Coordinates of C-alpha atoms in Angstrom, one line a residue:
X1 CA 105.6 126.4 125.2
X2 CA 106.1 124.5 122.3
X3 CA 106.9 126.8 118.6
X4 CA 104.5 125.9 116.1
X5 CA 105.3 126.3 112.1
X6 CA 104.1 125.1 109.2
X7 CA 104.9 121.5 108.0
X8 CA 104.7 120.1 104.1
X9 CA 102.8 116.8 104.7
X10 CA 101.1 113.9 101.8
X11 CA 99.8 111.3 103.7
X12 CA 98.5 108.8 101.2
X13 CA 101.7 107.4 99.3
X14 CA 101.6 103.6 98.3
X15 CA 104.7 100.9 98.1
X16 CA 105.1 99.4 94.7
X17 CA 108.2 97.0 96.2
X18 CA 109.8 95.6 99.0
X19 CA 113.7 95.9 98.8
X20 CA 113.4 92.6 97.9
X21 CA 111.7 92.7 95.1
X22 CA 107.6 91.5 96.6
X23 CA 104.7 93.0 95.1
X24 CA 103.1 95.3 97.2
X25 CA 100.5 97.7 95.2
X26 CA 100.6 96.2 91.7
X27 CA 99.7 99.0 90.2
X28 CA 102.5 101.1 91.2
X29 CA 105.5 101.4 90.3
X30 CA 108.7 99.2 90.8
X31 CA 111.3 102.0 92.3
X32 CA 108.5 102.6 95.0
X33 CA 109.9 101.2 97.2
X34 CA 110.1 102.3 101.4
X35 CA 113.7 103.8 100.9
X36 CA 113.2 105.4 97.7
X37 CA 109.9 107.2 98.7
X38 CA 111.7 108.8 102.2
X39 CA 114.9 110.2 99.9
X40 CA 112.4 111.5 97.1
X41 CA 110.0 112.7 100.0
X42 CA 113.2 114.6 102.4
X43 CA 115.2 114.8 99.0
X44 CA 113.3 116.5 96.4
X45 CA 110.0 117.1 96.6
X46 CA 110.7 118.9 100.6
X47 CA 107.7 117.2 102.4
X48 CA 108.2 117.0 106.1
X49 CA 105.7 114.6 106.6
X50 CA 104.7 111.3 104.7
X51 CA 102.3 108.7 105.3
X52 CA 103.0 105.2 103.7
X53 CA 100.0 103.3 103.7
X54 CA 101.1 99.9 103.4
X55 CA 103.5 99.3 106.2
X56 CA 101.3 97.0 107.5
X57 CA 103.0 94.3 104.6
X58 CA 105.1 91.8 106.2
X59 CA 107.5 92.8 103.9
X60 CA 107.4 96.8 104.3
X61 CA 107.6 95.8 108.4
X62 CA 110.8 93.9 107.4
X63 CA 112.7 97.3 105.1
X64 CA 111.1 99.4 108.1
X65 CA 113.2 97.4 110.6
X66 CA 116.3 96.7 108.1
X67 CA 116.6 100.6 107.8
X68 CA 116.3 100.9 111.6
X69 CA 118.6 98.8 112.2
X70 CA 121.7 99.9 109.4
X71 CA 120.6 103.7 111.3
X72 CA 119.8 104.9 107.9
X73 CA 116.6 105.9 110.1
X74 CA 115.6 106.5 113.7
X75 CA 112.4 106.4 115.3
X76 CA 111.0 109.6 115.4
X77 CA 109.9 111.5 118.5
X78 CA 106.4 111.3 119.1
X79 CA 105.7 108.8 116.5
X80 CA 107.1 107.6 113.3
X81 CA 110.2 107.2 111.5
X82 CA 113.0 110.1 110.5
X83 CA 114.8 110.3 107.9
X84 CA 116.9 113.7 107.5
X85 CA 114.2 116.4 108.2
X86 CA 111.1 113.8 107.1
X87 CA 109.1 111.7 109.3
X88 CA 107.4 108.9 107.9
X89 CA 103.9 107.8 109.3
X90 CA 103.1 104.4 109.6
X91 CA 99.8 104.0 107.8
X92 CA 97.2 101.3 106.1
X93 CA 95.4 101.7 103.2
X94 CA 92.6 98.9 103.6
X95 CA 89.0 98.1 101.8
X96 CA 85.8 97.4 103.2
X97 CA 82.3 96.1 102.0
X98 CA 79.5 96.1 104.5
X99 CA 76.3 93.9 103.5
X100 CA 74.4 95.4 100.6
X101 CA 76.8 97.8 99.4
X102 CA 79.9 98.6 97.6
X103 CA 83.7 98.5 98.8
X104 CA 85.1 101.6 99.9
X105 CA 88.9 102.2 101.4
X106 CA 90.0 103.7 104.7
X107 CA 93.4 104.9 106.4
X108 CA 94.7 103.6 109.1
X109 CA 97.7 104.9 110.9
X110 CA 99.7 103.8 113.8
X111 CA 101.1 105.5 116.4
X112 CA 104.0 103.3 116.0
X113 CA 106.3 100.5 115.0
X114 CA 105.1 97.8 117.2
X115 CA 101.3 99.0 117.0
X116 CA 101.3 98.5 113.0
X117 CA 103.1 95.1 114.1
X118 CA 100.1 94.1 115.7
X119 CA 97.9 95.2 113.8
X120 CA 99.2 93.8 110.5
X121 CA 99.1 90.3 112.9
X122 CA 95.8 91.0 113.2
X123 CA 94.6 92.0 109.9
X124 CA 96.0 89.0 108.6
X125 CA 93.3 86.7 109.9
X126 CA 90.8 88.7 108.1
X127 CA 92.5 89.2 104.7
X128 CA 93.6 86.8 102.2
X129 CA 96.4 88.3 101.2
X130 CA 98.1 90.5 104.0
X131 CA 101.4 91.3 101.7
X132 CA 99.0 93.5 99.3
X133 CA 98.0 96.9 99.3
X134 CA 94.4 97.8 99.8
X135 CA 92.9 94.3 100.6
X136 CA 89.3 93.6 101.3
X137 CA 88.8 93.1 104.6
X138 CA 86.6 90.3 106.0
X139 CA 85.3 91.9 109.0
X140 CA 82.6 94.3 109.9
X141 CA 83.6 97.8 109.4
X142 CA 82.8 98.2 113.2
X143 CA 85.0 96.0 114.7
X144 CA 87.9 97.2 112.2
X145 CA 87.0 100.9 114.2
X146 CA 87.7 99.4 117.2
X147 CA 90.8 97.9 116.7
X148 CA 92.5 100.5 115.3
X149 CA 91.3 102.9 118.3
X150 CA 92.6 100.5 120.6
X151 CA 96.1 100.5 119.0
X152 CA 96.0 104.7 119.4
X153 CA 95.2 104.7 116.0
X154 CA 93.5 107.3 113.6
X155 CA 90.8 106.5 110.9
X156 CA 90.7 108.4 108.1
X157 CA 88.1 107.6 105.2
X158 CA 90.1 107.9 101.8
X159 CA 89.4 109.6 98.7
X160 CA 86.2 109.7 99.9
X161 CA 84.2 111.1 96.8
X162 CA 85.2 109.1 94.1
X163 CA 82.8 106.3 92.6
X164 CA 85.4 104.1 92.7
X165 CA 85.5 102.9 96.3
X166 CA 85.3 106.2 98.2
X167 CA 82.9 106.3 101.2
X168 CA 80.2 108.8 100.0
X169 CA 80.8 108.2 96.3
X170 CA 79.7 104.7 95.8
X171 CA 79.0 103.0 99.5
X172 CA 77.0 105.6 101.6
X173 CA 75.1 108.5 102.0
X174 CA 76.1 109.2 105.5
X175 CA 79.2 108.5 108.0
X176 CA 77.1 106.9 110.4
X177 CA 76.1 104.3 107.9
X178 CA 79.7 102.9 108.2
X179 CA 81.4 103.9 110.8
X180 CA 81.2 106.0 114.4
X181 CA 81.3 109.7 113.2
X182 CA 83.3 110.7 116.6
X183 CA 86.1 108.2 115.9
X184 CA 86.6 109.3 112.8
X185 CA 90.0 111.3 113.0
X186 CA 90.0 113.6 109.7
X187 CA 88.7 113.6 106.0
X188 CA 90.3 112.6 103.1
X189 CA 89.2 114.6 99.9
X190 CA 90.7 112.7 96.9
X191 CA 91.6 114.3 93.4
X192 CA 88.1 115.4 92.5
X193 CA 86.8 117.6 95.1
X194 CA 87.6 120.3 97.2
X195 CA 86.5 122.1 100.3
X196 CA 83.5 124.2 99.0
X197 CA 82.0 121.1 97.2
X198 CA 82.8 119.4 100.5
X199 CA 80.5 121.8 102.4
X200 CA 77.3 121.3 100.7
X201 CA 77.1 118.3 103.0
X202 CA 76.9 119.3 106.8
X203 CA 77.9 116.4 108.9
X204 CA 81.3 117.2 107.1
X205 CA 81.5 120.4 109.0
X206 CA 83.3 119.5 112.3
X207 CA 86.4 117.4 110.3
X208 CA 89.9 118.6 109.5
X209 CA 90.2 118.2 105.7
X210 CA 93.1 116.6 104.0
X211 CA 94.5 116.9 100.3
X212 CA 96.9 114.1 99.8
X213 CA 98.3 112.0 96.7
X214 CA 97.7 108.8 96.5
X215 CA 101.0 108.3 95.2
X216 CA 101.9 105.4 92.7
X217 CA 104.8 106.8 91.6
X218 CA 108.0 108.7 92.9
X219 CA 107.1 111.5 90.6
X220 CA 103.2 112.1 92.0
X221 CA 104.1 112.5 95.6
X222 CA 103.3 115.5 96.5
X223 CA 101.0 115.7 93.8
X224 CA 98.5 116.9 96.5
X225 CA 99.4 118.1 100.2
X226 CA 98.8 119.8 103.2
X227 CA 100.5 122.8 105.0
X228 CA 99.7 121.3 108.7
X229 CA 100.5 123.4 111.9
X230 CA 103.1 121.8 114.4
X231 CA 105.6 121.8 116.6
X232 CA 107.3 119.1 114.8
X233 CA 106.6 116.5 112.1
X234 CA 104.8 113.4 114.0
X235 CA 102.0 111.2 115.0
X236 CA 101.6 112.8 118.1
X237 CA 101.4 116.0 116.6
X238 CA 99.6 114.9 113.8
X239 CA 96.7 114.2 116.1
X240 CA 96.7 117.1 117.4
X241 CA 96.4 118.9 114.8
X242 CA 93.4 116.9 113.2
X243 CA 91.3 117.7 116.0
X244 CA 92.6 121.3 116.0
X245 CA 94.1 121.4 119.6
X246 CA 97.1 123.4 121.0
X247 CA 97.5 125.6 118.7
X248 CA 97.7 122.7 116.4
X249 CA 95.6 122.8 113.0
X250 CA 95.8 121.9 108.9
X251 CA 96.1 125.5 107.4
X252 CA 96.4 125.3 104.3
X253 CA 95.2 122.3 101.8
X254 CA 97.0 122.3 98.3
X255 CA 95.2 120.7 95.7
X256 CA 94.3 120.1 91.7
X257 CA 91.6 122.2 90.7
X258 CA 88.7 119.4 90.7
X259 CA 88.1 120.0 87.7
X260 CA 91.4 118.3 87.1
X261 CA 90.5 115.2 88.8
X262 CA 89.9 112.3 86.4
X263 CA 86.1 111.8 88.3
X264 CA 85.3 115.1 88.5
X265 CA 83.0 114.5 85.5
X266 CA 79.4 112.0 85.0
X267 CA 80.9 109.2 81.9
X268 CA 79.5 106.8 79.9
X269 CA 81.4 103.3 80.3
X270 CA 80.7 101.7 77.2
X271 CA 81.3 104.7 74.7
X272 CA 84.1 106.7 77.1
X273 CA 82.2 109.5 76.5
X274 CA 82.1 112.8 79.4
X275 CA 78.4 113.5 80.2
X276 CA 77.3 117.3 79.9
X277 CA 75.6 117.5 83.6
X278 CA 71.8 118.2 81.9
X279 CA 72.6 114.7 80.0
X280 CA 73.4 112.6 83.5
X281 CA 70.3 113.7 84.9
X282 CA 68.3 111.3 82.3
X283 CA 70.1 108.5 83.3
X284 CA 71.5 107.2 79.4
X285 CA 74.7 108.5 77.6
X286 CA 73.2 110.8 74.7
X287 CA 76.4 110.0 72.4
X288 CA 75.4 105.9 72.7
X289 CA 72.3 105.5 74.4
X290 CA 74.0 103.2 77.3
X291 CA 72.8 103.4 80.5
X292 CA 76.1 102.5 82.2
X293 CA 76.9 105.8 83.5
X294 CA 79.7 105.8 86.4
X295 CA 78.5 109.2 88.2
X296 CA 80.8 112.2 88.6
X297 CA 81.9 113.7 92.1
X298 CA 80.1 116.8 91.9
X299 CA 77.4 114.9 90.4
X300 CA 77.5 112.8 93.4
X301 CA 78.1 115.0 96.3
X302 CA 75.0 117.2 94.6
X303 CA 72.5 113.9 95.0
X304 CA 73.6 113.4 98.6
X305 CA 73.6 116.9 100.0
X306 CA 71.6 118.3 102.7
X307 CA 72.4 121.9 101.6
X308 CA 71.1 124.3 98.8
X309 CA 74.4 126.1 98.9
X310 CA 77.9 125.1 100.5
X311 CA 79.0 126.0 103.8
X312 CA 82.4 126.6 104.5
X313 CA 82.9 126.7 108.7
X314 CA 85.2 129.5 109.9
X315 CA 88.0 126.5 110.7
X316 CA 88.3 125.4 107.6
X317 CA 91.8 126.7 105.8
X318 CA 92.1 127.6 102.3
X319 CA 91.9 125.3 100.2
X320 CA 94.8 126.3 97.3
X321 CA 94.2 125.6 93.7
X322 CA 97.8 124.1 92.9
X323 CA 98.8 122.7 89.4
X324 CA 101.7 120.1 89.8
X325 CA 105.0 121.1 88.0
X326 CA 105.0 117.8 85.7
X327 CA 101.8 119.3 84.7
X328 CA 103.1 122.7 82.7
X329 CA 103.7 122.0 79.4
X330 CA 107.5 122.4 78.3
X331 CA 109.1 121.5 81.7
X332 CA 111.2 118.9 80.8
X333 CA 113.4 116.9 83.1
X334 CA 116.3 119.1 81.9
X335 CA 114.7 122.3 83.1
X336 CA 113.5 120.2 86.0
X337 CA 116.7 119.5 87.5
X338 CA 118.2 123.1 86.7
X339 CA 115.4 124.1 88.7
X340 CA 116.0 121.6 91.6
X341 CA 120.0 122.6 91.4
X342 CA 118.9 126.4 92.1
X343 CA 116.5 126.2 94.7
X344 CA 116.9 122.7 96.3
X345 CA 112.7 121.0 96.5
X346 CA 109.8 121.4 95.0
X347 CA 108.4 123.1 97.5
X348 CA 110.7 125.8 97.5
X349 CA 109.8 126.1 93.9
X350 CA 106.6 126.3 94.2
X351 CA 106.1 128.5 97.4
X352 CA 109.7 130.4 97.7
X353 CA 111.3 131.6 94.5
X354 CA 110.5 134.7 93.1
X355 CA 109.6 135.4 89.5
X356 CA 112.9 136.6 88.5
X357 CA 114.8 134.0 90.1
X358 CA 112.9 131.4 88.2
X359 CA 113.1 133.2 84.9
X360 CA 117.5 133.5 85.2
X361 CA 116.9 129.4 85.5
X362 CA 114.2 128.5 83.1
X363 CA 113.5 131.4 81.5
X364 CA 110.6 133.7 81.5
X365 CA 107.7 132.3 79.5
X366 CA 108.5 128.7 82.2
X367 CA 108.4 131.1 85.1
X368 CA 105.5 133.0 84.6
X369 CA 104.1 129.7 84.0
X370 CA 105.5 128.1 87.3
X371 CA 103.2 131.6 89.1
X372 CA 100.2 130.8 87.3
X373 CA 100.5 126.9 88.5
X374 CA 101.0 128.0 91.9
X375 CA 97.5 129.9 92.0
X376 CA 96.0 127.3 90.0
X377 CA 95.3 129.8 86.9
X378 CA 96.7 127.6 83.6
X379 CA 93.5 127.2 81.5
X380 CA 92.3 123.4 82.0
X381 CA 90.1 121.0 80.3
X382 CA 88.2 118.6 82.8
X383 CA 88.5 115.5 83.6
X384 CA 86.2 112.1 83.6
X385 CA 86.3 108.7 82.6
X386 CA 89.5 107.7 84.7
X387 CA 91.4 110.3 82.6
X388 CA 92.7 113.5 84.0
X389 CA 91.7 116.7 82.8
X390 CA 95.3 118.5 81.1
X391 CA 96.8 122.4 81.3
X392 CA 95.4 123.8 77.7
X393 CA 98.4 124.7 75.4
X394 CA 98.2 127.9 74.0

């Protein structure tokens, strides 16, 4: 019988670059590139798993295979690519706009190299620009269902709360309206919502929940992960563990406080203003009078729910209120890296040291900090209006 532990996984981290320089998600950054994301992924942050979700690139297939091939990686057992004790997931990032609604983006992942080959061959006839992240794709939602289940692929809405181009928060009020609910292999949260929000709607309630990224930067993976129950880091097992069999199962989801999340919040678009809750209702900013509200996730998932109150089904794990290091106020890169010297990842800052370890490295008033991030407890304002809420200086 196989041993199962827990696994540090982000499965939604973008490419900014090919080696060579291409453009891959403009708005990321340069340094983001394939290579770079595995070292920083295995390196420093200590996530086991990643998802990239633009291998399907040309270019991205082409570092994929150049890295193969110098044996700088290996293909990983059961699915993906290893680098030191990281496996990388082959994944797509890729929009959609059905007739008479808005775009939304989905995940795809592969269960290998030659799969996301194919796939990227056959995306290209439907996309105008196959070397970019996150393309609109010209075909029905339906059919792009079907071909990723045919490659042994899993379909994972993304983000799927926020008004910008998440599933429920701009394009639908139901799965069904998109895509078939039983192919559907997991749930993507985004930065905005979490689990009990999650529950006032009750078609949710038979999906494993994921808390990932959406990295655009080195420093932002891991920003948001998942503690996912395997017997070791791959597609295979990966799988498994989103339809919670074997033993398999996500048990633990590590997140931003939503109120954190630069959507969290109702805004007016012409004045930049964040609308009190009462004030959205009406339908017109009360600072400017404009009616060009974008609407808030909880403002949203309220309008679309099928619940009074939010269900929580005995499956789901915890989800863990988790402020990111970058976020506590005086921890410089010099403190940063002391830190990193002493107790080798992030993660092992944030789930292993003890209080007085951290304070003979950073002090005490930065440690006791570093304990109240990891319970989510630093005082916050929110966020809205594509801005993130921030940790309240004292």
């Amino acid at each position: 019988m196989d041993t199962l532990r827990g696994y540090y996984c982000d499965l939604h981290i973008h490419i900014g670059r090919t080696t060579a320089g291409q453009p891959v998600k403009i708005s990321g950054s340069r340094n983001l590139t394939f290579a770079n994301i595995a070292h920083e992924a295995a390196v420093r942050k200590g996530i086991e798993l990643i998802g990239i979700i633009d291998c399907h690139s040309p270019g991205v297939l082409d570092d994929i295979k150049a890295s193969l091939d110098s044996g700088d990686m290996t293909l990983a057992e059961g699915g993906g690519v290893a680098y030191r004790e990281t496996t990388i997931l082959l994944g797509s990032e890729i929009e959609i706009r059905e007739p008479g609604r808005k775009e939304c983006h989905v995940l795809a992942f592969m269960p290998d190299l030659e799969a996301m080959e194919d796939f990227s061959r056959w995306m290209g006839r439907h996309m105008r620009n196959v070397n970019l992240s996150s393309q609109r794709l010209y075909a029905p939602a339906c059919e792009l269902q079907d071909e990723i289940c045919a490659r042994g692929g899993l379909l994972i809405p993304a983000h799927i709360f926020t008004p910008h181009k998440g599933l429920y928060g701009c394009s639908a009020r139901r799965l069904e309206e998109i895509f078939d609910p039983a192919r559907i292999a997991a749930i993507e949260l985004g930065l905005s919502a979490d689990s009990e929000m999650a529950g006032y709607i009750s078609e949710l309630d038979g999906f494993s929940f994921l808390t990932n990224s959406d990295a655009h930067s080195l420093g932002k993976i891991g920003r948001e992960y998942n503690v996912i129950e395997m017997a070791r880091p791959s597609f295979a097992e990966l799988r498994l563990a989103l339809a919670r069999e074997g033993g398999r199962r996500v048990s633990a989801n590590y997140g931003l406080n939503p109120r954190l999340g630069k959507y969290h919040r109702t805004y007016c678009e012409s004045c930049g203003s964040i609308i009190d809750e009462d004030y959205a209702a009406i339908g017109r900013c009360p600072y400017c009078g404009s009616a060009k509200l974008v609407q808030g996730v909880l403002d949203r998932i309220l309008d679309i729910a099928d619940r009074r109150e939010p269900v929580v089904p005995t499956h789901r794990p915890p989800y863990n209120y988790q402020i990111p290091l970058e976020f506590i106020p005086g921890l410089g890169p010099a403190k940063m890296n002391a830190l990193l010297a002493a107790f080798g990842t992030e993660m092992n800052i944030l789930h292993q040291a003890g209080e007085a370890e951290l304070a003979a490295v950073c002090g005490p008033v930065l440690a006791e900090q570093i304990l109240l991030a990891r319970t989510g407890r630093l005082e916050l304002s929110a966020g809205g209006g594509g801005a993130y809420g921030k940790v309240i200086k004292d």
